[in-house]
Amino acid sequence: MGEKMHAEKYEFKAEVKKLLDILVHSLYTSREIFLRELISNASDALDKLRFESNRGSAIVDKDMPLEITIDFDEKKNVLTVSDTGIGMTRDELITNVGTIAKSGTEEFLKLIAETKSETSNIIGKFGIGFYSVFMVAKEVVITTRSFRSEALPVEWHSDGLGDYEISELNEKTLRGTKIAVHLKDDAKEFTEKWRLENIIKKHSNFVSFPIYLGKEKINTVNAIWREPKSSVTKEQYNEFYKFLSYDNDEPADVIHKSVDAPIQFNALLFIPKKSSEAFWFDRENYGLDLYVRRVLIQHKNKDLVPEYLSFVKGVVDSEDLPLNISRETLQENVIFTKIASSVTSTVFGYLADKAKSDENGYKEFWKEHGKIFKLGYGDFTNHDKFVELIRFNSSVCKDKDELISMAEYSARMKDGQKEIYFITGPNRDSIDVDPHMEIFRNKGLEVLCLFDPVDEFVVSSLRKYKDFEFKSVESIDSKKIKEMKDVEQPKDKIEELTKDDAKHFSSLLSKMKNILADRVEDVVESTRLVDSASCLVSKEEGVTASMHKILKMTNKEMGLQKKIFEVNPNHKLVRNLIRVFRVDSENQFIKDTTEQLYESALLQEGNLDDPHKLVKRINQMLEQSSDWFVKLNNYN
Ligand code: ADP
């Protein structure tokens, strides 16, 4: 090695130290992934070089082949990974290797600190990059020379404990980066040829540059997405998926598509079995790899599919884009946007087929990825396809896990039914006892049960399935529904109100309106209730209770939306109120009961801010009724 100049010591940034501390002491069983990370960096560096070359930049050692070489020295216990890629200048070394730029790293560190025993899965999936080398290394030496002619080659070395040293090399080093890994005593296995060969085949087989182990080429360099479907085996698809996604599992779906006109492209897409939502800190880490004529233009391009399809992994390769296209202008390129919308259609087409041919498989898909896919409600261009693919629980389902499609719902609609009804609630139990459901049960009308707060945005934004509007049970025209045929006869036929009582009932409603004053829009006779005494409903154009709760979270100042208070004249409690009212219209019991019913309705929809008054009133009423109870039963 030649003379070193300007040797300088630097300290790692705090977050790097934290990460290193975890890695150095980690008992992670799959330490081998460090090699995947180094090879992946080398491959990125080669991609970047090819990109610069396509742009016509001046390049040092222009004629060197683009390749990765792995050498090992069993005696010295050293492994080296070299590439002829873009290299790094001194400044680049400091910014790239001295800090962690990857978004979500902080969350990653936190998570890893919390779940010590299960780090393996997380480390493997997150891909912590270069630093993973310190799981196996006691010292690392990087020798690198940038493709820029003015930059001097530099050497970086560190034991991964707290600082690193950089010095300039004045000798003639060739372009690219060489990483010498001085292995820990317990990591000797990484100088064994067969072991290295296995690791490379397992994790890096599809790297698009040749990987040499010594003199022997190890990987399969062909781009399988450009091969005819019939010549690719399931194993090859699985292997490629694992390489691409860092997932240990096989994919749930493989979508391999080749389009020739009007624009040529090949797409090889995968849908994972499991959602990576749990890795929420890694949410930004989505997108498809974009190739032009087998040359990687961009890793994880986020414009090839909309965000609501971010669970899709894969590659897209086109003949029709220029090789020197810049990433910054991709979005404005008409061919690119056409490819992107065609990729989206491909995914929709695939899902529609799956929903038909493999109903259960599709439901599994919805359960895993629905949370993200659902957000497609905002994509109006795909409205009609999307609305066929949504799934919800409904009142006809036997349990909360069952799902139905809108096509199934519409096939079961009653004569004259023009709307698709939905109700929101935290679970089936609470929906089953919700007073709003009573009339629907009575008429045998199906109601979608929405459990996820976002579901209401989904149906409200979609507005319609075919010609049927989505309608909240809170804002229906209950008189129209009342006219429909009952399927269930009320258990005890209630006597109609006498003319005289009907008059008193109507005065009682006015009285109640006085009591509730401007807290409600109006107090009216209910045509929808069967078993409950009262409930709150929205005006037809109003916001539903759960939507109101969501809006209130974002705007604390938002006041309670005024609603209509409906009272059921056939309920025993209301009948008794009429009797009291007839004799003493100013009786305190009427006031207390009205307040109680109103606040209970608020409580039920989750909009009662302060329960103190309600609890106090209930306790007083219980106390009174306990007196009556004791007297009635002669217990005193
Ligand atoms: P990531 O690859 O996720 O960005 P790493 O920690 O693995 O994170 O690498 C940090 C950066 O160091 C890379 O983004 C790249 O700029 C640079 N780098 C790493 N390895 C190489 C290499 N072999 N050649 C050129 N640059 C490299």
XYZ file of N, CA and C in Angstrom, residues 8-218:
633
model
N -7.168 11.628 8.892
C -7.950 12.381 9.877
C -8.947 11.463 10.546
N -9.154 11.728 11.829
C -10.099 10.918 12.592
C -11.443 11.632 12.663
N -12.507 10.875 12.560
C -13.856 11.436 12.684
C -14.650 10.565 13.634
N -15.628 11.190 14.274
C -16.501 10.405 15.148
C -17.791 10.070 14.413
N -18.309 8.890 14.628
C -19.608 8.564 14.031
C -20.688 9.427 14.666
N -21.722 9.711 13.903
C -22.880 10.428 14.452
C -23.582 9.559 15.497
N -24.288 10.217 16.389
C -24.910 9.503 17.513
C -25.766 8.321 17.070
N -26.584 8.519 16.011
C -27.498 7.436 15.625
C -26.715 6.262 15.030
N -25.555 6.578 14.393
C -24.736 5.501 13.848
C -24.153 4.686 14.993
N -23.686 5.409 16.038
C -23.110 4.711 17.198
C -24.139 3.775 17.819
N -25.348 4.285 17.920
C -26.414 3.475 18.505
C -26.625 2.198 17.687
N -26.707 2.385 16.373
C -26.938 1.244 15.487
C -25.763 0.258 15.583
N -24.544 0.819 15.571
C -23.364 -0.042 15.633
C -23.338 -0.840 16.923
N -23.699 -0.158 18.004
C -23.705 -0.836 19.292
C -24.633 -2.053 19.258
N -25.809 -1.848 18.649
C -26.767 -2.953 18.542
C -26.200 -4.084 17.680
N -25.594 -3.695 16.547
C -25.115 -4.707 15.599
C -23.919 -5.480 16.129
N -22.996 -4.754 16.769
C -21.789 -5.409 17.265
C -22.167 -6.451 18.308
N -23.176 -6.119 19.105
C -23.561 -7.037 20.170
C -24.732 -7.942 19.810
N -25.139 -7.875 18.563
C -26.348 -8.639 18.239
C -26.051 -10.123 18.125
N -27.030 -10.916 18.542
C -26.887 -12.366 18.465
C -27.673 -12.856 17.266
N -27.865 -11.966 16.331
C -28.648 -12.251 15.152
C -28.137 -13.507 14.450
N -29.036 -14.438 14.198
C -28.602 -15.716 13.656
C -28.308 -15.664 12.159
N -28.910 -14.725 11.448
C -28.648 -14.644 10.010
C -27.686 -13.507 9.696
N -26.529 -13.559 10.329
C -25.556 -12.485 10.094
C -25.173 -12.389 8.625
N -25.373 -13.516 7.908
C -24.958 -13.563 6.498
C -25.534 -12.432 5.659
N -26.617 -11.816 6.110
C -27.215 -10.780 5.258
C -26.282 -9.576 5.061
N -25.218 -9.486 5.853
C -24.273 -8.380 5.643
C -23.732 -8.415 4.211
N -23.567 -9.651 3.693
C -23.002 -9.787 2.346
C -24.013 -9.301 1.306
N -25.266 -9.622 1.542
C -26.325 -9.125 0.664
C -26.274 -7.593 0.606
N -26.096 -6.975 1.763
C -26.083 -5.518 1.826
C -24.879 -4.938 1.080
N -23.703 -5.550 1.256
C -22.515 -5.040 0.568
C -22.642 -5.222 -0.945
N -23.172 -6.365 -1.359
C -23.334 -6.618 -2.794
C -24.381 -5.667 -3.370
N -25.428 -5.425 -2.582
C -26.463 -4.530 -3.073
C -25.924 -3.095 -3.228
N -25.077 -2.665 -2.296
C -24.430 -1.356 -2.446
C -23.530 -1.320 -3.678
N -22.807 -2.416 -3.895
C -21.912 -2.482 -5.051
C -22.728 -2.402 -6.340
N -23.838 -3.125 -6.344
C -24.691 -3.121 -7.526
C -25.287 -1.727 -7.772
N -25.688 -1.058 -6.689
C -26.177 0.323 -6.826
C -25.097 1.221 -7.418
N -23.875 1.039 -6.926
C -22.774 1.878 -7.394
C -22.531 1.644 -8.888
N -22.700 0.400 -9.333
C -22.529 0.082 -10.757
C -23.677 0.668 -11.579
N -24.881 0.581 -11.027
C -26.034 1.187 -11.705
C -25.819 2.685 -11.892
N -25.333 3.309 -10.838
C -25.115 4.757 -10.914
C -24.063 5.087 -11.963
N -23.041 4.254 -12.032
C -21.998 4.502 -13.026
C -22.570 4.385 -14.434
N -23.373 3.342 -14.645
C -23.950 3.134 -15.973
C -24.848 4.320 -16.334
N -25.529 4.816 -15.320
C -26.409 5.963 -15.519
C -25.601 7.196 -15.943
N -24.496 7.436 -15.238
C -23.629 8.574 -15.594
C -23.096 8.399 -17.013
N -22.729 7.180 -17.330
C -22.169 6.894 -18.639
C -23.212 7.152 -19.731
N -24.465 6.741 -19.479
C -25.532 6.995 -20.456
C -25.801 8.485 -20.620
N -25.529 9.224 -19.568
C -25.727 10.676 -19.646
C -24.577 11.369 -20.352
N -23.518 10.610 -20.622
C -22.372 11.171 -21.321
C -21.364 11.847 -20.410
N -21.408 11.564 -19.099
C -20.423 12.159 -18.190
C -19.034 11.577 -18.465
N -18.002 12.385 -18.141
C -16.635 11.877 -18.275
C -16.373 10.910 -17.133
N -15.738 9.791 -17.458
C -15.584 8.738 -16.457
C -14.155 8.213 -16.431
N -13.599 8.116 -15.222
C -12.255 7.566 -15.045
C -12.277 6.061 -15.345
N -11.216 5.561 -15.912
C -11.100 4.126 -16.237
C -12.336 3.611 -16.967
N -12.684 4.322 -18.016
C -13.948 4.099 -18.701
C -14.152 2.667 -19.189
N -13.085 1.996 -19.543
C -13.261 0.689 -20.170
C -13.296 -0.489 -19.212
N -13.228 -0.208 -17.922
C -13.307 -1.334 -16.972
C -14.678 -1.997 -17.048
N -14.738 -3.330 -17.008
C -16.042 -4.000 -17.048
C -16.828 -3.712 -15.761
N -18.151 -3.672 -15.882
C -18.981 -3.424 -14.702
C -19.240 -4.746 -13.994
N -18.597 -4.943 -12.863
C -18.728 -6.233 -12.185
C -18.381 -6.147 -10.705
N -18.747 -7.219 -10.020
C -18.496 -7.309 -8.578
C -17.607 -8.519 -8.346
N -16.582 -8.340 -7.522
C -15.684 -9.472 -7.254
C -15.577 -9.702 -5.751
N -15.695 -10.974 -5.379
C -15.566 -11.316 -3.964
C -14.374 -12.241 -3.790
N -13.472 -11.819 -2.919
C -12.286 -12.637 -2.650
C -12.231 -12.972 -1.171
N -11.533 -14.066 -0.877
C -11.446 -14.439 0.540
C -10.062 -14.995 0.839
N -9.612 -14.759 2.033
C -8.302 -15.241 2.453
C -8.494 -15.957 3.786
N -8.523 -17.277 3.710
C -8.823 -18.064 4.916
C -7.774 -17.862 5.996
N -6.525 -17.713 5.572
C -5.451 -17.581 6.568
C -5.568 -16.281 7.332
N -5.777 -15.201 6.583
C -5.833 -13.882 7.242
C -7.218 -13.580 7.794
N -8.171 -14.438 7.450
C -9.553 -14.245 7.895
C -10.135 -12.929 7.374
N -9.893 -12.685 6.071
C -10.362 -11.451 5.457
C -11.224 -11.769 4.233
N -12.307 -11.036 4.103
C -13.196 -11.159 2.943
C -13.218 -9.796 2.260
N -13.129 -9.744 0.930
C -13.235 -8.436 0.264
C -14.335 -8.453 -0.789
N -15.030 -7.333 -0.842
C -16.073 -7.147 -1.848
C -15.660 -5.925 -2.673
N -15.429 -6.129 -3.972
C -14.975 -5.010 -4.799
C -15.960 -4.768 -5.927
N -16.085 -3.521 -6.307
C -16.899 -3.211 -7.477
C -16.204 -2.162 -8.309
N -16.612 -2.080 -9.575
C -16.024 -1.083 -10.470
C -17.039 0.034 -10.701
N -17.810 0.311 -9.658
C -18.883 1.303 -9.767
C -18.423 2.731 -9.622
N -19.323 3.534 -9.128
C -19.162 4.979 -9.144
C -18.110 5.489 -8.157
N -17.805 4.678 -7.098
C -16.814 5.096 -6.111
C -17.277 6.272 -5.269
N -16.395 6.709 -4.382
C -16.746 7.852 -3.531
C -15.561 8.788 -3.371
N -15.845 10.064 -3.292
C -14.816 11.040 -2.950
C -14.738 11.084 -1.427
N -13.741 11.812 -0.920
C -13.584 11.920 0.531
C -14.867 12.490 1.163
N -15.390 13.550 0.562
C -16.593 14.165 1.128
C -17.783 13.216 1.079
N -17.874 12.505 -0.019
C -18.988 11.552 -0.138
C -18.890 10.450 0.917
N -17.662 10.013 1.158
C -17.460 8.992 2.192
C -17.993 9.483 3.526
N -17.651 10.743 3.842
C -18.064 11.293 5.137
C -19.584 11.395 5.223
N -20.209 11.914 4.155
C -21.668 12.062 4.248
C -22.390 10.722 4.082
N -21.899 9.858 3.212
C -22.632 8.614 2.952
C -22.429 7.549 4.020
N -21.206 7.414 4.470
C -20.924 6.304 5.364
C -20.850 6.741 6.831
N -20.735 8.027 7.066
C -20.639 8.494 8.453
C -21.989 8.760 9.095
N -23.022 8.842 8.268
C -24.354 9.135 8.805
C -25.340 8.125 8.229
N -26.528 8.110 8.783
C -27.562 7.241 8.209
C -28.638 8.131 7.614
N -28.782 8.025 6.308
C -29.732 8.928 5.657
C -31.106 8.284 5.561
N -31.117 6.970 5.661
C -32.353 6.237 5.409
C -33.490 6.694 6.313
N -34.609 6.987 5.707
C -35.750 7.447 6.493
C -36.242 6.307 7.357
N -36.676 6.654 8.544
C -37.230 5.617 9.410
C -36.187 4.942 10.286
N -34.911 5.347 10.153
C -33.870 4.675 10.932
C -34.088 4.845 12.429
N -34.494 6.048 12.798
C -34.691 6.299 14.219
C -35.769 5.373 14.799
N -36.872 5.260 14.072
C -37.948 4.375 14.516
C -37.459 2.932 14.550
N -36.651 2.620 13.542
C -36.103 1.274 13.467
C -35.288 0.957 14.717
N -34.449 1.920 15.119
C -33.610 1.720 16.301
C -34.455 1.535 17.549
N -35.489 2.357 17.638
C -36.367 2.275 18.796
C -36.999 0.881 18.865
N -37.518 0.464 17.725
C -38.206 -0.826 17.667
C -37.262 -1.956 18.058
N -36.065 -1.884 17.533
C -35.096 -2.942 17.781
C -34.707 -2.978 19.251
N -34.637 -1.783 19.869
C -34.301 -1.719 21.284
C -35.425 -2.333 22.124
N -36.663 -2.155 21.641
C -37.807 -2.662 22.406
C -37.998 -4.173 22.254
N -37.706 -4.693 21.058
C -38.015 -6.100 20.802
C -36.744 -6.911 20.624
N -35.885 -6.847 21.627
C -34.549 -7.444 21.522
C -34.546 -8.860 20.961
N -35.465 -9.683 21.450
C -35.396 -11.090 21.089
C -35.766 -11.350 19.636
N -36.478 -10.438 19.046
C -36.978 -10.733 17.706
C -36.336 -9.895 16.611
N -35.146 -9.405 16.895
C -34.522 -8.487 15.952
C -34.272 -9.096 14.584
N -34.085 -10.426 14.550
C -33.627 -11.022 13.297
C -34.523 -10.669 12.117
N -35.794 -10.850 12.321
C -36.724 -10.601 11.234
C -36.658 -9.139 10.787
N -36.559 -8.258 11.766
C -36.572 -6.834 11.451
C -35.295 -6.425 10.722
N -34.148 -6.896 11.257
C -32.882 -6.547 10.617
C -32.901 -6.992 9.159
N -33.352 -8.237 8.945
C -33.357 -8.795 7.598
C -34.234 -8.000 6.666
N -35.376 -7.569 7.164
C -36.358 -6.922 6.316
C -36.026 -5.460 6.046
N -35.526 -4.806 7.056
C -35.286 -3.373 6.913
C -34.087 -3.111 6.008
N -33.110 -4.011 6.024
C -31.935 -3.783 5.197
C -31.146 -2.605 5.710
N -30.379 -2.816 6.789
C -29.722 -1.694 7.440
C -28.460 -1.258 6.727
N -28.147 -1.938 5.621
C -27.076 -1.425 4.783
C -25.681 -1.722 5.284
N -24.785 -0.845 4.910
C -23.359 -1.034 5.127
C -22.999 -1.450 6.551
N -23.618 -0.811 7.535
C -23.210 -1.050 8.924
C -23.387 -2.490 9.377
N -24.249 -3.233 8.688
C -24.458 -4.619 9.091
C -23.151 -5.412 9.034
N -22.161 -4.885 8.323
C -20.884 -5.574 8.223
C -20.248 -5.742 9.605
N -20.593 -4.853 10.526
C -19.979 -4.936 11.854
C -20.578 -6.037 12.730
N -21.553 -6.763 12.193
C -21.999 -7.972 12.889
C -20.923 -9.048 12.793
N -20.108 -8.970 11.720
C -19.107 -10.019 11.507
C -17.671 -9.490 11.508
N -17.504 -8.151 11.478
C -16.162 -7.595 11.290
C -15.592 -7.011 12.576
N -14.256 -7.202 12.763
C -13.624 -6.448 13.845
C -12.975 -5.186 13.279
N -12.719 -5.200 11.988
C -12.230 -3.995 11.342
C -12.640 -3.993 9.865
N -12.925 -2.807 9.349
C -13.298 -2.706 7.945
C -12.451 -1.620 7.285
N -11.934 -1.944 6.119
C -11.152 -0.950 5.377
C -11.809 -0.745 4.012
N -12.182 0.478 3.733
C -12.771 0.786 2.423
C -11.728 1.548 1.608
N -11.460 1.060 0.407
C -10.605 1.803 -0.502
C -11.488 2.192 -1.677
N -11.526 3.465 -2.000
C -12.470 3.852 -3.044
C -11.940 4.980 -3.910
N -12.306 4.922 -5.172
C -11.942 6.000 -6.076
C -13.163 6.381 -6.895
N -13.486 7.643 -6.855
C -14.655 8.152 -7.564
C -14.430 8.120 -9.072
N -15.531 8.087 -9.819
C -15.434 8.127 -11.289
C -15.018 9.509 -11.782
N -15.086 10.490 -10.891
C -14.720 11.861 -11.292
C -13.199 11.975 -11.361
N -12.708 12.532 -12.449
C -11.265 12.512 -12.681
C -10.493 13.326 -11.646
N -11.096 14.361 -11.094
C -10.326 15.230 -10.196
C -10.189 14.659 -8.780
N -10.997 13.633 -8.456
C -10.995 13.137 -7.079
C -9.858 12.160 -6.829
N -9.205 12.286 -5.663
C -8.150 11.346 -5.298
C -8.763 10.117 -4.638
N -8.100 8.978 -4.788
C -8.593 7.803 -4.070
C -8.412 7.990 -2.557
N -9.318 7.400 -1.794
C -9.243 7.535 -0.337
C -9.407 6.181 0.352
N -8.923 6.167 1.589
C -9.071 4.951 2.378
C -9.773 5.297 3.689
N -10.690 4.447 4.047
C -11.492 4.640 5.278
C -11.289 3.412 6.116
N -11.023 3.573 7.397
C -11.048 2.348 8.206
C -11.595 2.594 9.602
N -12.196 1.538 10.132
C -12.857 1.672 11.427
C -13.050 0.306 12.064
N -13.061 0.297 13.393
C -13.386 -0.941 14.103
C -14.853 -0.933 14.535
N -15.580 0.090 14.091
C -17.016 0.130 14.376
C -17.346 0.464 15.817
N -16.366 0.990 16.536
C -16.634 1.230 17.952
C -17.018 2.682 18.254
N -16.518 3.615 17.521
C -16.877 4.995 17.850
C -16.395 5.972 16.807
N -15.257 5.681 16.209
C -14.780 6.620 15.194
C -14.197 5.881 13.990
N -13.870 6.665 12.996
C -13.265 6.112 11.780
C -12.190 7.067 11.310
N -11.291 6.582 10.460
C -10.205 7.430 9.985
C -10.216 7.435 8.466
N -9.981 8.592 7.894
C -9.911 8.668 6.433
C -8.556 9.241 6.031
N -7.937 8.622 5.039
C -6.701 9.200 4.519
C -6.744 9.156 3.002
N -6.028 10.076 2.404
C -5.980 10.094 0.941
C -4.859 9.176 0.478
N -5.080 8.510 -0.623
C -4.046 7.652 -1.194
C -3.516 8.368 -2.421
N -2.213 8.426 -2.560
C -1.724 9.126 -3.751
C -1.313 8.179 -4.854
N -1.487 6.896 -4.590
C -1.125 5.965 -5.647
C -2.256 5.872 -6.679
N -1.981 5.183 -7.744
C -2.996 5.046 -8.787
C -3.922 3.876 -8.430
N -5.045 4.177 -7.837
C -6.043 3.153 -7.528
C -7.075 3.186 -8.637
N -7.577 2.024 -9.020
C -8.575 2.008 -10.094
C -9.946 2.417 -9.569
N -10.782 2.838 -10.485
C -12.118 3.306 -10.138
C -12.927 2.237 -9.393
N -13.733 2.683 -8.466
C -14.625 1.753 -7.780
C -14.326 1.661 -6.294
N -14.921 0.660 -5.659
C -14.827 0.553 -4.202
C -14.454 -0.869 -3.813
N -13.512 -0.963 -2.869
C -13.151 -2.280 -2.355
C -13.349 -2.251 -0.848
N -14.107 -3.208 -0.358
C -14.366 -3.245 1.074
C -13.722 -4.491 1.660
N -12.708 -4.275 2.493
C -12.017 -5.410 3.116
C -12.584 -5.617 4.510
N -13.127 -6.806 4.702
C -13.784 -7.118 5.973
C -12.865 -8.034 6.775
N -12.284 -7.489 7.862
C -11.445 -8.318 8.742
C -12.384 -8.978 9.729
N -12.566 -10.281 9.524
C -13.641 -10.973 10.240
C -13.321 -11.239 11.708
N -14.373 -11.222 12.510
C -14.238 -11.620 13.919
C -13.867 -13.101 13.961
N -13.315 -13.535 15.075
C -12.885 -14.937 15.180
C -14.053 -15.908 15.012
N -15.234 -15.472 15.446
C -16.379 -16.388 15.334
C -17.079 -16.288 13.979
N -16.454 -15.594 13.020
C -17.103 -15.427 11.722
C -16.257 -16.001 10.589
N -15.427 -16.979 10.943
C -14.518 -17.585 9.955
C -15.260 -18.215 8.774
N -16.482 -18.662 9.067
C -17.278 -19.313 8.013
C -17.364 -18.470 6.741
N -17.207 -17.145 6.885
C -17.366 -16.283 5.712
C -16.099 -16.199 4.858
N -15.173 -17.113 5.116
C -14.059 -17.263 4.176
C -14.122 -18.645 3.522
N -15.221 -19.343 3.750
C -15.362 -20.668 3.129
C -16.090 -20.524 1.803
N -15.478 -21.064 0.779
C -15.991 -20.841 -0.573
C -17.444 -21.298 -0.741
N -17.750 -22.525 -0.299
C -19.108 -23.060 -0.523
C -20.145 -22.244 0.242
N -19.740 -21.759 1.425
C -20.656 -20.961 2.241
C -20.968 -19.640 1.518
N -19.909 -19.008 1.008
C -20.091 -17.733 0.298
C -20.965 -17.944 -0.942
N -20.678 -19.037 -1.641
C -21.437 -19.319 -2.854
C -22.927 -19.473 -2.536
N -23.203 -20.181 -1.450
C -24.597 -20.357 -1.034
C -25.270 -19.029 -0.700
N -24.557 -18.221 0.037
C -25.143 -16.932 0.450
C -25.448 -16.067 -0.771
N -24.494 -16.028 -1.700
C -24.692 -15.186 -2.881
C -25.880 -15.690 -3.696
N -25.942 -17.023 -3.858
C -27.058 -17.598 -4.624
C -28.389 -17.318 -3.937
N -28.359 -17.376 -2.623
C -29.604 -17.220 -1.873
C -30.108 -15.778 -1.909
N -29.241 -14.832 -1.704
C -29.707 -13.452 -1.543
C -29.435 -12.531 -2.728
N -28.453 -12.897 -3.550
C -28.018 -11.921 -4.553
C -28.022 -12.473 -5.967
N -28.739 -13.567 -6.171
C -28.677 -14.253 -7.460
C -29.116 -13.373 -8.629
N -30.015 -12.435 -8.381
C -30.562 -11.655 -9.491
C -29.957 -10.265 -9.647
N -28.870 -10.026 -8.957
C -28.155 -8.766 -9.161
C -27.775 -8.698 -10.636
N -27.995 -7.528 -11.247
C -27.880 -7.511 -12.710
C -26.461 -7.267 -13.224
N -25.471 -7.436 -12.357
C -24.079 -7.397 -12.803
C -23.447 -8.722 -12.398
N -22.446 -9.168 -13.155
C -21.819 -10.439 -12.778
C -21.132 -10.349 -11.414
N -21.324 -11.380 -10.622
C -20.629 -11.465 -9.335
C -19.633 -12.613 -9.449
N -18.354 -12.292 -9.278
C -17.315 -13.318 -9.332
C -16.892 -13.679 -7.929
N -16.817 -14.980 -7.683
C -16.236 -15.452 -6.434
C -14.884 -15.999 -6.844
N -13.819 -15.221 -6.540
C -12.535 -15.520 -7.155
C -12.676 -15.308 -8.646
N -12.481 -16.360 -9.443
C -12.558 -16.186 -10.900
C -13.892 -16.667 -11.463
N -14.701 -17.236 -10.599
C -15.898 -17.929 -11.068
C -17.148 -17.069 -10.951
N -17.909 -16.999 -12.048
C -19.151 -16.221 -11.981
C -20.233 -17.040 -11.275
N -20.916 -16.395 -10.323
C -21.827 -17.142 -9.452
C -23.300 -16.927 -9.777
